[in-house]
Amino acid sequence: MGMTMLSGQLLRKGYTIRSGYDWLIASKPVQSWSIIVWNNWNIPKHFILTWLIMNDGMNFKGKLFKWGCCDDDLCYLCHREIETTEHLFLACEYSCRVSTEVESWMGTTFPTLNSLINGNKKHLQWRVLAVVLNAVYYNVWMQRNNARVNAMILRPEHVAKRIKDMVAKRLKFKLGGNSDQNAIFWMRNIGI
Ligand SMILES: [Zn+2]
């Protein structure tokens, strides 16, 4: 399965590298993107990682290679492209496959960064999508580290299942005794 096909699928769904990159380099006003991170529905360890990504606080291989700290600059997950922020989270074949698997169980398009920034933050769906987006970044980063340290990675469908379990646990905690029928109906629709 080639990158072209995966990229094509995602681009058709509006998941453009450019839109994500604009957000990652913080070209948006701080108050626009920060709500995606500093949202109390997000799983804490997940949004802390997203915050570090946005603030260029991660030592990606492309950067380390320039500093002479490693022998090559290739992505640990696909071994095809230089490991940069935008490659790892937005363009890497592995990340795209995880996103596609997540779309599959949610039955909806994977959230774009811009769609979240421009969405209605009070809607349950928006909160869930923000939780999912942060969870995807976190789990891709974990698999990247798994590849670096243990030379192995989980298959995308397993990572997607892990993300689903994490998101389900978090949402059940946040909803608590919420008896809103619309919320319950929507949650069941996405299999949670
Ligand atoms: Zn890659």
Coordinates of C-alpha atoms and ligand atoms in Angstrom, one line a residue:
M1 CA 0.0 0.0 0.0
G2 CA 1.6 3.2 -1.1
M3 CA 1.8 6.5 0.5
T4 CA 0.1 8.0 -2.5
M5 CA -3.1 6.0 -1.9
L6 CA -3.2 6.8 1.8
S7 CA -2.5 10.4 1.2
G8 CA -5.1 10.6 -1.5
Q9 CA -7.7 9.1 0.9
L10 CA -6.9 11.6 3.6
L11 CA -6.8 14.6 1.3
R12 CA -10.2 13.7 -0.1
K13 CA -11.4 13.8 3.5
G14 CA -9.9 17.2 4.0
Y15 CA -7.0 16.0 6.1
T16 CA -4.4 18.2 4.5
I17 CA -0.8 18.3 5.5
R18 CA -0.7 22.0 5.0
S19 CA -3.7 22.6 7.4
G20 CA -2.0 20.6 10.1
Y21 CA 1.4 22.2 9.5
D22 CA -0.1 25.7 9.8
W23 CA -1.3 24.7 13.2
L24 CA 1.8 22.9 14.3
I25 CA 4.0 25.8 13.6
A26 CA 1.6 28.0 15.6
S27 CA 0.8 30.3 12.7
K28 CA -2.7 30.5 14.3
P29 CA -3.3 32.8 17.2
V30 CA -2.4 31.1 20.5
Q31 CA -6.0 31.3 21.7
S32 CA -7.2 29.4 18.6
W33 CA -5.1 26.2 19.0
S34 CA -4.6 26.3 22.7
I35 CA -8.2 25.3 23.4
I36 CA -7.5 22.0 21.7
V37 CA -4.7 21.3 24.1
W38 CA -6.0 23.0 27.3
N39 CA -9.3 21.3 27.3
N40 CA -10.2 19.5 30.5
W41 CA -11.7 16.6 28.7
N42 CA -8.3 15.6 27.2
I43 CA -6.3 12.9 28.8
P44 CA -3.5 14.8 30.7
K45 CA -0.5 12.9 29.4
H46 CA -1.8 13.2 25.9
F47 CA -2.3 17.0 25.8
I48 CA 1.0 17.6 27.4
L49 CA 2.7 15.8 24.5
T50 CA 0.6 17.9 22.0
W51 CA 1.7 21.0 23.8
L52 CA 5.3 20.0 23.5
I53 CA 4.9 19.3 19.8
M54 CA 3.3 22.7 19.1
N55 CA 6.1 24.4 21.0
D56 CA 8.8 22.6 19.1
G57 CA 9.9 20.9 22.2
M58 CA 10.5 17.4 20.8
N59 CA 13.8 16.2 19.6
F60 CA 12.9 14.6 16.2
K61 CA 15.5 12.6 14.4
G62 CA 15.8 15.1 11.6
K63 CA 16.9 17.7 14.2
L64 CA 19.2 15.3 16.0
F65 CA 20.9 14.3 12.8
K66 CA 21.7 17.9 12.0
W67 CA 23.3 18.1 15.5
G68 CA 25.3 15.0 14.7
C69 CA 23.5 12.9 17.3
C70 CA 22.5 10.0 15.1
D71 CA 23.6 8.2 11.9
D72 CA 20.6 9.0 9.8
D73 CA 17.5 11.2 9.8
L74 CA 14.9 8.7 8.6
C75 CA 11.6 8.2 10.3
Y76 CA 11.6 5.2 12.7
L77 CA 8.2 4.1 11.6
C78 CA 8.4 4.1 7.8
H79 CA 12.1 4.5 7.2
R80 CA 11.3 6.5 4.0
E81 CA 11.2 10.1 4.9
I82 CA 13.0 12.5 7.2
E83 CA 11.5 12.4 10.7
T84 CA 10.1 15.9 11.4
T85 CA 7.0 17.0 13.3
E86 CA 4.9 17.3 10.2
H87 CA 6.1 14.0 8.7
L88 CA 5.6 11.9 11.9
F89 CA 2.1 13.2 12.8
L90 CA 0.6 14.2 9.5
A91 CA 2.3 12.5 6.6
C92 CA 3.9 9.3 7.7
E93 CA 2.3 6.2 6.2
Y94 CA 2.0 4.6 9.6
S95 CA 0.3 7.6 11.2
C96 CA -2.1 7.8 8.2
R97 CA -3.0 4.1 8.7
V98 CA -3.7 4.7 12.4
S99 CA -5.9 7.7 11.5
T100 CA -7.7 5.6 8.9
E101 CA -8.4 2.9 11.5
V102 CA -9.7 5.5 13.9
E103 CA -12.0 6.9 11.2
S104 CA -13.2 3.4 10.7
W105 CA -14.4 2.8 14.3
M106 CA -15.7 6.3 14.7
G107 CA -17.6 6.2 11.4
T108 CA -16.7 9.7 10.7
T109 CA -13.9 11.7 9.2
F110 CA -10.8 12.1 11.3
P111 CA -10.8 15.6 12.7
T112 CA -8.6 18.1 11.0
L113 CA -6.9 20.7 13.1
N114 CA -8.6 23.5 11.3
S115 CA -12.0 21.9 11.7
L116 CA -11.5 21.7 15.4
I117 CA -10.2 25.3 15.7
N118 CA -13.3 26.5 13.8
G119 CA -15.8 24.1 15.5
N120 CA -18.2 24.7 18.3
K121 CA -16.2 24.0 21.5
K122 CA -19.4 23.4 23.5
H123 CA -20.6 20.4 21.5
L124 CA -19.9 17.0 22.9
Q125 CA -18.8 15.9 19.5
W126 CA -16.1 18.6 19.4
R127 CA -14.8 17.6 22.8
V128 CA -14.6 13.9 21.8
L129 CA -12.8 14.8 18.5
A130 CA -10.3 16.8 20.5
V131 CA -9.7 13.9 22.9
V132 CA -9.3 11.6 19.9
L133 CA -6.8 13.9 18.1
N134 CA -4.6 14.2 21.2
A135 CA -4.8 10.4 21.7
V136 CA -3.7 9.7 18.2
Y137 CA -0.6 12.0 18.5
Y138 CA 0.3 10.4 21.8
N139 CA 0.0 6.8 20.6
V140 CA 1.9 7.5 17.4
W141 CA 4.7 9.0 19.5
M142 CA 4.7 6.0 21.8
Q143 CA 5.0 3.7 18.8
R144 CA 7.8 5.8 17.4
N145 CA 9.6 5.4 20.7
N146 CA 8.8 1.6 20.7
A147 CA 10.5 1.4 17.3
R148 CA 13.5 3.4 18.5
V149 CA 14.1 1.4 21.7
N150 CA 12.7 -2.0 21.0
A151 CA 12.8 -2.1 17.2
M152 CA 9.1 -3.1 17.0
I153 CA 5.8 -1.4 16.5
L154 CA 2.2 -2.4 17.0
R155 CA 0.1 -2.8 13.9
P156 CA -2.1 0.3 13.2
E157 CA -5.4 -1.6 14.0
H158 CA -4.0 -2.5 17.4
V159 CA -3.0 1.1 18.1
A160 CA -6.5 2.3 17.0
K161 CA -8.1 -0.2 19.4
R162 CA -5.9 1.1 22.2
I163 CA -6.9 4.7 21.3
K164 CA -10.6 3.6 21.4
D165 CA -10.2 2.1 24.8
M166 CA -8.4 5.1 26.1
V167 CA -11.0 7.5 24.7
A168 CA -13.9 5.4 25.9
K169 CA -12.5 5.3 29.5
R170 CA -11.9 9.0 29.5
L171 CA -15.4 9.9 28.1
K172 CA -17.2 7.6 30.6
F173 CA -15.3 9.3 33.4
K174 CA -16.1 12.8 32.1
L175 CA -19.7 12.1 31.4
G176 CA -20.3 10.5 34.7
G177 CA -24.0 10.4 35.4
N178 CA -24.8 12.5 32.4
S179 CA -28.2 11.3 31.3
D180 CA -28.4 13.4 28.1
Q181 CA -30.0 11.1 25.6
N182 CA -28.4 12.8 22.6
A183 CA -25.0 12.4 24.1
I184 CA -25.6 8.7 24.9
F185 CA -27.0 8.1 21.4
W186 CA -24.0 9.8 19.7
M187 CA -21.6 7.8 21.9
R188 CA -23.2 4.6 21.0
N189 CA -23.0 5.5 17.3
I190 CA -19.2 5.7 17.5
G191 CA -19.1 2.4 19.4
I192 CA -18.3 3.8 22.9
Ligands
ZN1 ZN 7.4 7.9 8.6

